[in-house]
PDB file of C-alpha atoms in Angstrom:
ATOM      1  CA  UNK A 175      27.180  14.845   8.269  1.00  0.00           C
ATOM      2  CA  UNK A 176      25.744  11.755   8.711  1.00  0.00           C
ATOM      3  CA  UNK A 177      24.383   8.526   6.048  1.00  0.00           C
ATOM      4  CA  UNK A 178      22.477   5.937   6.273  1.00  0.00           C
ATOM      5  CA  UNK A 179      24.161   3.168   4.484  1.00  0.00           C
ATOM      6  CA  UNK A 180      22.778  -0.449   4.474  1.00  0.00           C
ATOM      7  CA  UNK A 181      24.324  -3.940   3.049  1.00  0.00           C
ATOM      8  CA  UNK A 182      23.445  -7.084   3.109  1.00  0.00           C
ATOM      9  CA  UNK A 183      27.102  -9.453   3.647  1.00  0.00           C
ATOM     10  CA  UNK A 184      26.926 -13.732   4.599  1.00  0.00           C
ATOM     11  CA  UNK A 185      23.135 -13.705   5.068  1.00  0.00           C
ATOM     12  CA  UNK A 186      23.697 -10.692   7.468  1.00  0.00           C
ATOM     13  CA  UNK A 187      21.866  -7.365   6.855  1.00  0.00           C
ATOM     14  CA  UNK A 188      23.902  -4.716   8.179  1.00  0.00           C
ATOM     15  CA  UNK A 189      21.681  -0.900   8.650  1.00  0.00           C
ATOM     16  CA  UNK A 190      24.529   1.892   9.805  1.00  0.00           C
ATOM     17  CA  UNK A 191      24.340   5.291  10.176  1.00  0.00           C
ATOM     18  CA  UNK A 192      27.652   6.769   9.322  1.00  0.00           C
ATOM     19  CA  UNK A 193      28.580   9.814  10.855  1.00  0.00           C
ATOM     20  CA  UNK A 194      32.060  11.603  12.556  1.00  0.00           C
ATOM     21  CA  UNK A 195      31.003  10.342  15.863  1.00  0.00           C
ATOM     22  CA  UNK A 196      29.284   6.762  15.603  1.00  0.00           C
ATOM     23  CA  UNK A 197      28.279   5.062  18.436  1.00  0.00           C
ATOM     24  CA  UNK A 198      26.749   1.383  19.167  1.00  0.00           C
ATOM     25  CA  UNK A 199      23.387   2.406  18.377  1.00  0.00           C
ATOM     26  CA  UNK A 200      24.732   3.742  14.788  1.00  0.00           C
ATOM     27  CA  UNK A 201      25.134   0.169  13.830  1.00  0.00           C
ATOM     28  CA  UNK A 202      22.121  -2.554  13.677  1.00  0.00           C
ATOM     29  CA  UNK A 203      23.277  -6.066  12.023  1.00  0.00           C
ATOM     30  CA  UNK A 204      20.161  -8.611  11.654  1.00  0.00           C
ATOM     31  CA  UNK A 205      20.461 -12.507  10.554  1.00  0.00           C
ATOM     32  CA  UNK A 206      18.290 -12.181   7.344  1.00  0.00           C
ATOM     33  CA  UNK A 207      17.109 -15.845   8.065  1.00  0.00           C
ATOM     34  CA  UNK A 208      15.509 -14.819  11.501  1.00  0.00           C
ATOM     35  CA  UNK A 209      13.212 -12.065   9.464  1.00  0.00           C
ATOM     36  CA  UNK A 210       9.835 -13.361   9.756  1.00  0.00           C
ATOM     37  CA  UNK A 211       7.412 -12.917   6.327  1.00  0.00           C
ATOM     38  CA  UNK A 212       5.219 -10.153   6.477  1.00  0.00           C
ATOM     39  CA  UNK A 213       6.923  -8.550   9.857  1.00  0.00           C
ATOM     40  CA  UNK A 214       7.134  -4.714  10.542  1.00  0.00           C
ATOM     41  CA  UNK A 215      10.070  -4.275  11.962  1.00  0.00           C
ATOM     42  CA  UNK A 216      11.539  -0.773  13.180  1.00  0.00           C
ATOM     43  CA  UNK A 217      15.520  -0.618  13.272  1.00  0.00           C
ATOM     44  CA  UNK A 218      17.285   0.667  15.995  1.00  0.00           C
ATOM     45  CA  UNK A 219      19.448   3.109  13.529  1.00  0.00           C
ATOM     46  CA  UNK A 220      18.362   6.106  13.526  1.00  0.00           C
ATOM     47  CA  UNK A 221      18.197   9.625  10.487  1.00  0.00           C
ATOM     48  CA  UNK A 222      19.680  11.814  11.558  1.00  0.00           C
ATOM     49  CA  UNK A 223      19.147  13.847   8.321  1.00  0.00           C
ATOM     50  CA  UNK A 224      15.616  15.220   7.257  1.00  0.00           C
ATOM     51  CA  UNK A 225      16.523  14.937   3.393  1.00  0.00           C
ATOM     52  CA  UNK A 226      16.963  10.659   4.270  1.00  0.00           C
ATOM     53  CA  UNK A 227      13.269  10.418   5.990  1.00  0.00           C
ATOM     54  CA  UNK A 228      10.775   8.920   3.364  1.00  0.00           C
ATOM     55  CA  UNK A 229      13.473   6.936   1.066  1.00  0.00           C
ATOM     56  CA  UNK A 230      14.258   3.296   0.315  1.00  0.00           C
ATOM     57  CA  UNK A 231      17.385   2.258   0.920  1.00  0.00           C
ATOM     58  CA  UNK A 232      17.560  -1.782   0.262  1.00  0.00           C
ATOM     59  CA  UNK A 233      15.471  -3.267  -1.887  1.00  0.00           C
ATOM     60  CA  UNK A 234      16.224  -6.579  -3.517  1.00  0.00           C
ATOM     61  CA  UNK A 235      13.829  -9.252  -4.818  1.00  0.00           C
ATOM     62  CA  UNK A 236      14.721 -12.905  -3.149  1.00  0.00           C
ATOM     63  CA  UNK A 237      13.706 -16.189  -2.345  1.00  0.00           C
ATOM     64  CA  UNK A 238      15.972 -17.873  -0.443  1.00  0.00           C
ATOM     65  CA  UNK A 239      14.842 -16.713   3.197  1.00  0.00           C
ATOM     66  CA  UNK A 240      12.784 -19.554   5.167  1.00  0.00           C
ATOM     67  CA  UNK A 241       9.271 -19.545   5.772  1.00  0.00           C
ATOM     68  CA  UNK A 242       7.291 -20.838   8.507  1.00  0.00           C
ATOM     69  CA  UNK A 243       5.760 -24.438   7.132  1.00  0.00           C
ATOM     70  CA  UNK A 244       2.197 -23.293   5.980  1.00  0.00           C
ATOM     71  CA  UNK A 245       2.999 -19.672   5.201  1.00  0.00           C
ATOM     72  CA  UNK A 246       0.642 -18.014   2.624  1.00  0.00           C
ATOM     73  CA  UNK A 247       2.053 -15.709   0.686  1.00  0.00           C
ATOM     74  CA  UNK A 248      -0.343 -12.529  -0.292  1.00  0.00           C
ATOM     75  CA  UNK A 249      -1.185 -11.192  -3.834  1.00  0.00           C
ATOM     76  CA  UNK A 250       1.218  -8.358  -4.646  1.00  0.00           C
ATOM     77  CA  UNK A 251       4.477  -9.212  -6.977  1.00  0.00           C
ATOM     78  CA  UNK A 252       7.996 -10.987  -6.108  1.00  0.00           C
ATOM     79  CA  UNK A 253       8.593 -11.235  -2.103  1.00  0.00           C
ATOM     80  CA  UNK A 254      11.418  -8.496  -1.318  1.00  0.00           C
ATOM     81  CA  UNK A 255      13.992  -7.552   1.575  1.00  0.00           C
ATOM     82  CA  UNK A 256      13.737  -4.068   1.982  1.00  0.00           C
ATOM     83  CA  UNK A 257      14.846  -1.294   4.297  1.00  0.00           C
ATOM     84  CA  UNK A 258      13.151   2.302   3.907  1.00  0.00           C
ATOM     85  CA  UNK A 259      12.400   5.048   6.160  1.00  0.00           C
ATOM     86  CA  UNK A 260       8.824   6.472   6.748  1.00  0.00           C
ATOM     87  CA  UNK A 261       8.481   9.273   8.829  1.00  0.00           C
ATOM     88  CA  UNK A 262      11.265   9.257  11.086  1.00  0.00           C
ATOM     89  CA  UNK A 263      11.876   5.385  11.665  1.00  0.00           C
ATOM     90  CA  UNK A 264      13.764   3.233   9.456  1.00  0.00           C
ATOM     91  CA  UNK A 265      11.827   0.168   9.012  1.00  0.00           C
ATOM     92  CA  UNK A 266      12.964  -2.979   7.259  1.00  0.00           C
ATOM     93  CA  UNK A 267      11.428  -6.090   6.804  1.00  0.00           C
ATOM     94  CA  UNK A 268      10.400  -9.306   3.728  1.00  0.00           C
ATOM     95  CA  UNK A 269       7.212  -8.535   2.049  1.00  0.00           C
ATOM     96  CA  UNK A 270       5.381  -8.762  -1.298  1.00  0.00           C
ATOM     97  CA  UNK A 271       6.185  -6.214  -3.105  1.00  0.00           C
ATOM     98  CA  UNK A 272       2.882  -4.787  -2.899  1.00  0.00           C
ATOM     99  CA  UNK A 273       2.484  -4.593   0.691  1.00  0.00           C
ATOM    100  CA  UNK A 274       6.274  -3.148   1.151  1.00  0.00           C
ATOM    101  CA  UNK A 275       4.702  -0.582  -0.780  1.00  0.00           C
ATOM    102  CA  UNK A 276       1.537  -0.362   2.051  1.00  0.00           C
ATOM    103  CA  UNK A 277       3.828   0.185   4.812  1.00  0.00           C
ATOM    104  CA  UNK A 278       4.596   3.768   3.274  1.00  0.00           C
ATOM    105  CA  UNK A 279       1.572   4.430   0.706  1.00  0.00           C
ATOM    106  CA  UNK A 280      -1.720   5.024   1.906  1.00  0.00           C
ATOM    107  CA  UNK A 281      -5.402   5.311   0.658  1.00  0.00           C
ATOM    108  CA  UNK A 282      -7.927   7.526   2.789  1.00  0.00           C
ATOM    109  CA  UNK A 283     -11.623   7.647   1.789  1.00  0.00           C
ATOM    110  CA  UNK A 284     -15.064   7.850   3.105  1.00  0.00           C
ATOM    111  CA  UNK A 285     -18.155   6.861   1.158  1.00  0.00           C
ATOM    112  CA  UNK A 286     -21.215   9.228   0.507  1.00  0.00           C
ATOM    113  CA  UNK A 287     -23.143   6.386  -1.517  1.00  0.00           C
ATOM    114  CA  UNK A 288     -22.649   3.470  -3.190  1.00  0.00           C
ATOM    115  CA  UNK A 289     -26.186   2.067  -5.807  1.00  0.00           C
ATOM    116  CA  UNK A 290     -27.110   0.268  -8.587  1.00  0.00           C
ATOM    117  CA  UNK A 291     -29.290   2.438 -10.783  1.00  0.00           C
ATOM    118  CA  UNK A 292     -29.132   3.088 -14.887  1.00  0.00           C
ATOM    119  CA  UNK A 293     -27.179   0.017 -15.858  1.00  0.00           C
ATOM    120  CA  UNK A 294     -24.137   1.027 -13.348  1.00  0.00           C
ATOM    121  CA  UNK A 295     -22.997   0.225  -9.689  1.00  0.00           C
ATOM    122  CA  UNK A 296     -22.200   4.496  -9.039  1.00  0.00           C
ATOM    123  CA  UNK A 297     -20.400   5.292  -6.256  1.00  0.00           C
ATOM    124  CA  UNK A 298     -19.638   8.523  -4.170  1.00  0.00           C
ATOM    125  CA  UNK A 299     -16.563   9.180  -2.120  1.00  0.00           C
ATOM    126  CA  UNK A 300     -14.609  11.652  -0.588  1.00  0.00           C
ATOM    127  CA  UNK A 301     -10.835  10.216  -1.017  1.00  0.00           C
ATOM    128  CA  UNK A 302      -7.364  10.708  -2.000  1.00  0.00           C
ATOM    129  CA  UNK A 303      -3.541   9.149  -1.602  1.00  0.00           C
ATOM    130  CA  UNK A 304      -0.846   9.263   0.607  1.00  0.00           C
ATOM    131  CA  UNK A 305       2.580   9.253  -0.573  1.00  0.00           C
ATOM    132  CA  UNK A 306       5.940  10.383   1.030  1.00  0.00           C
ATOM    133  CA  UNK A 307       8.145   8.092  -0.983  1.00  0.00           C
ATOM    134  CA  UNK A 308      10.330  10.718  -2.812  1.00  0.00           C
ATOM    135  CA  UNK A 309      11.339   7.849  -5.935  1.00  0.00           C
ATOM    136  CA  UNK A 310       8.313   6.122  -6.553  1.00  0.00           C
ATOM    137  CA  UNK A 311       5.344   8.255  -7.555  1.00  0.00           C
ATOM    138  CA  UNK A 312       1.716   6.919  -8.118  1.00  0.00           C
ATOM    139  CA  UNK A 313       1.095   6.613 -11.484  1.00  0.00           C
ATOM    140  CA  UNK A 314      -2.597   5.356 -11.664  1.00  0.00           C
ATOM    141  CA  UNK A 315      -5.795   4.332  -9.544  1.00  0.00           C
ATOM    142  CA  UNK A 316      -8.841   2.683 -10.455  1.00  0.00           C
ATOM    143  CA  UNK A 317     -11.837   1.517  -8.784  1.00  0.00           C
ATOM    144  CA  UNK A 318     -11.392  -2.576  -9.196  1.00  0.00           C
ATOM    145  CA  UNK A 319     -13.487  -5.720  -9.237  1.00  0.00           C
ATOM    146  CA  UNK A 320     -11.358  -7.748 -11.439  1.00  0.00           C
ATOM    147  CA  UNK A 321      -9.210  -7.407 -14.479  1.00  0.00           C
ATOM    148  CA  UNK A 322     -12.246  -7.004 -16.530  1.00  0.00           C
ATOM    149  CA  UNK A 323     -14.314  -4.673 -14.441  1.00  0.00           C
ATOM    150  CA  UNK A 324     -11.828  -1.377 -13.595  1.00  0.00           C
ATOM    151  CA  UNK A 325     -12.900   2.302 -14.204  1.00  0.00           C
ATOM    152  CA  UNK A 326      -9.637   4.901 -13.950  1.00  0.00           C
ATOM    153  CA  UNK A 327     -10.476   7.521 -11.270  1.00  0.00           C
ATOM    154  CA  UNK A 328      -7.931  10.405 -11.344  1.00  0.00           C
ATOM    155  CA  UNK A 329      -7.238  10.700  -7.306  1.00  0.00           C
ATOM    156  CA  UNK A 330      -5.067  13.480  -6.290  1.00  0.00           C
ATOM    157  CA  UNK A 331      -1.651  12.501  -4.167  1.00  0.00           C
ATOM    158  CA  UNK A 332      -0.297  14.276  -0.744  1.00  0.00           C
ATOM    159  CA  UNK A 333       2.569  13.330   0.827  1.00  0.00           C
ATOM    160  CA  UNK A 334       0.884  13.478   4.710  1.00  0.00           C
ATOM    161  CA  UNK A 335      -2.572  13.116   5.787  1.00  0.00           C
ATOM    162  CA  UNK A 336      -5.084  16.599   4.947  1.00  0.00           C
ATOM    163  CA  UNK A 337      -7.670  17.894   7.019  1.00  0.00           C
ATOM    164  CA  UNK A 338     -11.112  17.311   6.120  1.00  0.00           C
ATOM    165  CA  UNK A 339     -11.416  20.951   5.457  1.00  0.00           C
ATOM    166  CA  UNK A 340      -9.009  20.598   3.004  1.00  0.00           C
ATOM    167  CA  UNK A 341     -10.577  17.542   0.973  1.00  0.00           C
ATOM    168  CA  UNK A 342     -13.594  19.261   0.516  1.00  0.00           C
ATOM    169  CA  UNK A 343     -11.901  22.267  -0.130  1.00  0.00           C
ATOM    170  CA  UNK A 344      -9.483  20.995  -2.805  1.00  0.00           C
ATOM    171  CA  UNK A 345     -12.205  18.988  -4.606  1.00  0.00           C
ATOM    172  CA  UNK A 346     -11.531  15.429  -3.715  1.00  0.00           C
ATOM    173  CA  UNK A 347     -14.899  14.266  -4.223  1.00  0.00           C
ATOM    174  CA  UNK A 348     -15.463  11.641  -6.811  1.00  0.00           C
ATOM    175  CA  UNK A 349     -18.467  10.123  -8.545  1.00  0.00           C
ATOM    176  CA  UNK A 350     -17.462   6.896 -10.065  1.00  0.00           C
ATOM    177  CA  UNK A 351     -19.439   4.340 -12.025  1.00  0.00           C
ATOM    178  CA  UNK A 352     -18.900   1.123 -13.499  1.00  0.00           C
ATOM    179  CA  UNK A 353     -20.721  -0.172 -15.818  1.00  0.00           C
ATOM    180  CA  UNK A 354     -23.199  -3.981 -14.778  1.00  0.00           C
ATOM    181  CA  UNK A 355     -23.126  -5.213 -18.337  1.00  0.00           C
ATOM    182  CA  UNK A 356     -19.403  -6.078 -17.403  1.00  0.00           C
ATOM    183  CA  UNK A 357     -19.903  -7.452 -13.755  1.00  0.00           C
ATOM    184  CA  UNK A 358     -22.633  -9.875 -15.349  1.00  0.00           C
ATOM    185  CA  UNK A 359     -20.477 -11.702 -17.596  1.00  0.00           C
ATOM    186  CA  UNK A 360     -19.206 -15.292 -17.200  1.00  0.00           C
ATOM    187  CA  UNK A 361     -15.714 -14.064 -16.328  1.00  0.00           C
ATOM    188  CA  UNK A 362     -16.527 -11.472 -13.437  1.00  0.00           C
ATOM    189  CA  UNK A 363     -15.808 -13.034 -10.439  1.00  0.00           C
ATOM    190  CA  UNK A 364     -18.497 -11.917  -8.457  1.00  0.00           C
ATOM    191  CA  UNK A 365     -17.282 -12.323  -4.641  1.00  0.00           C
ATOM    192  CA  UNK A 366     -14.396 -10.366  -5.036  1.00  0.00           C
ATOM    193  CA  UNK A 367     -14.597  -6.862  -2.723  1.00  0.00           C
ATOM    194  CA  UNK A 368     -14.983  -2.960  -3.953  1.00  0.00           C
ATOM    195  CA  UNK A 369     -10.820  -2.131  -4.056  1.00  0.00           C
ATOM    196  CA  UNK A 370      -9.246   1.180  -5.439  1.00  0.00           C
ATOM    197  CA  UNK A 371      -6.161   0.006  -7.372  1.00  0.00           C
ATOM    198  CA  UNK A 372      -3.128   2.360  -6.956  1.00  0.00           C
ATOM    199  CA  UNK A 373      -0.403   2.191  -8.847  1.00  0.00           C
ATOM    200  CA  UNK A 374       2.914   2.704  -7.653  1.00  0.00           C
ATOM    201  CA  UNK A 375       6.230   1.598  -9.651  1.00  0.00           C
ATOM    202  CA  UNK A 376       4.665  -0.402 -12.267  1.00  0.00           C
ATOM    203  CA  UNK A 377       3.140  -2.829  -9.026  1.00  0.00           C
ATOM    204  CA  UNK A 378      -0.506  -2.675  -8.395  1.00  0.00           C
ATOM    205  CA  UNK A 379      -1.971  -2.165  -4.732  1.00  0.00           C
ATOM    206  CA  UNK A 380      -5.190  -2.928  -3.633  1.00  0.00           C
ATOM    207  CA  UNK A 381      -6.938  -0.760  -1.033  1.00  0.00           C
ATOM    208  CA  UNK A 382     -10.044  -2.677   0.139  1.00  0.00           C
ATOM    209  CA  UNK A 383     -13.571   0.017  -0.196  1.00  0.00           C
ATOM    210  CA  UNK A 384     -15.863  -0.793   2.801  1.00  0.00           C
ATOM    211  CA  UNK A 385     -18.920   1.531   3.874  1.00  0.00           C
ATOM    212  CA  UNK A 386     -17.538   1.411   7.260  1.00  0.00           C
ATOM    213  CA  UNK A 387     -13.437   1.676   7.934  1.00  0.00           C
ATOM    214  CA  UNK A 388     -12.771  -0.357  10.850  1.00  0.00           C
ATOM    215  CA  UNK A 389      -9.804  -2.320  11.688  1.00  0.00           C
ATOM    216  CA  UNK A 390     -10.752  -5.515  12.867  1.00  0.00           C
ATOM    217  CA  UNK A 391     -12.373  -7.941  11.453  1.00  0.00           C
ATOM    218  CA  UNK A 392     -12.460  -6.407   7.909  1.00  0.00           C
ATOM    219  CA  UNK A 393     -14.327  -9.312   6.164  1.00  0.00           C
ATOM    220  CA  UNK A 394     -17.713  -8.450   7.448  1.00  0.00           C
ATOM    221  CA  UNK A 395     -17.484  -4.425   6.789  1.00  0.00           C
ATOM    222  CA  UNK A 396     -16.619  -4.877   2.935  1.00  0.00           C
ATOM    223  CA  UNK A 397     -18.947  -2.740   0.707  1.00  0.00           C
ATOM    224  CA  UNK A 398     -21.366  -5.233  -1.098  1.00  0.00           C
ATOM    225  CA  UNK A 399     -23.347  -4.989  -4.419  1.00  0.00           C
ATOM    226  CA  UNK A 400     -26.567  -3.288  -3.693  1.00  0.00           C
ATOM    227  CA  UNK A 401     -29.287  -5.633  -4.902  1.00  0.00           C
ATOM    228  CA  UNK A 402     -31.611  -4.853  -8.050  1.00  0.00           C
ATOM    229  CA  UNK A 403     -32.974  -6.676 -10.840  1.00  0.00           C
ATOM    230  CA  UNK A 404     -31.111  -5.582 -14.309  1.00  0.00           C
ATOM    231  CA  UNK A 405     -31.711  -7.570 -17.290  1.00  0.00           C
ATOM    232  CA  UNK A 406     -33.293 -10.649 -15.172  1.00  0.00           C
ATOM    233  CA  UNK A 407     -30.718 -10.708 -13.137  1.00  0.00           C
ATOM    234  CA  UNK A 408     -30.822 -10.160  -9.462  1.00  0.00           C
TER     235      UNK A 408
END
């Protein structure tokens, strides 16, 4: 029966898949200093085993492997050197903690209607959560501004993709609203994007909320405020 077993020795990160029979391609050794930040990489190792597909098998918080000069680091906890599977590839790689996490969860939606009526910014949506990793469950989501402006929204987790059918079937249709007494205040900072929050290991994720879901040049597809005039604001 075969393992995946992976170590990191002398700066080397060593991904193996131990078995009777091993051959060259059971063995993948990577110089941890040639990783590049933020890099998907897929491993040449392969499962073998269906009860190893969806796990994390390195993970270890460090800060001692080079960046390129100029490198910005994203929001989303402690950079990490990890190796997981998803599916059936083992990927590995030296992320935030947050978008190690991406790479595996995943947030599907589709907005009905997004307004500013009765004192609150109330949106509709059809969504829900994608999770395979066996160990680290979501534990929360909210619909986000800012620290100050969050409303809990009780999304329901899969561990693949459903069928449209299905979401509609199953109830995953939400009607959330936040209220604009808390978005007008001194401390909301008011540029920020629509993002649902999820939750997964104690480490927030944000999951940008656009009207449209597109995949380039996400800047100009991001949902905005809908304008109105609430106490003599605008």
């Amino acid at each position: 029966m075969s393992k995946i077993q992976v170590e990191v020795k002398d700066r080397v990160l060593s991904i193996r898949c131990e078995r009777e029979r091993m051959t060259e391609a059971d063995t993948q050794e990577i110089d941890i200093d040639s990783i590049i930040y933020n890099v998907k990489y897929i491993s040449t190792v392969h499962s073998h085993r269906k009860k190893e597909q969806n796990q994390i098998f390195y993970w270890e918080k460090r800060d001692d492997i080079p960046l390129p000069p100029g490198t910005v680091i994203n929001d989303g906890g402690d950079l990490v050197l990890f190796v997981m599977s998803v599916g059936g590839e083992i990927l590995y790689g030296y992320k935030t903690e947050g978008d190690a996490y991406k790479m595996a969860v995943k947030f599907f939606y589709r907005v009905a209607s997004i307004r500013l009526s009765g004192g609150y910014l109330r949106l509709v949506m059809a969504a829900y959560v994608v999770n395979p990793l066996k160990d680290f469950p979501v534990e929360s989501c909210s619909l986000y501004v800012d620290e100050n402006n969050r409303v809990p929204v009780k999304l329901k987790t899969y561990k693949n993709k459903i069928s449209v059918s299905r979401v509609i079937k199953e109830k995953n249709i939400y009607s959330i609203k936040m209220p604009l007494d808390g978005l007008l205040s001194d401390e909301t900072q008011i540029n920020n994007m629509l993002n649902m929050m999820v939750c997964v290991n104690g480490r927030d994720i944000p999951f940008r909320i656009a009207l449209k879901q597109v995949k380039e040049n996400v800047r100009s597809f991001y949902a905005p405020y809908k304008s109105c005039y609430y106490k003599g604001f605008a």
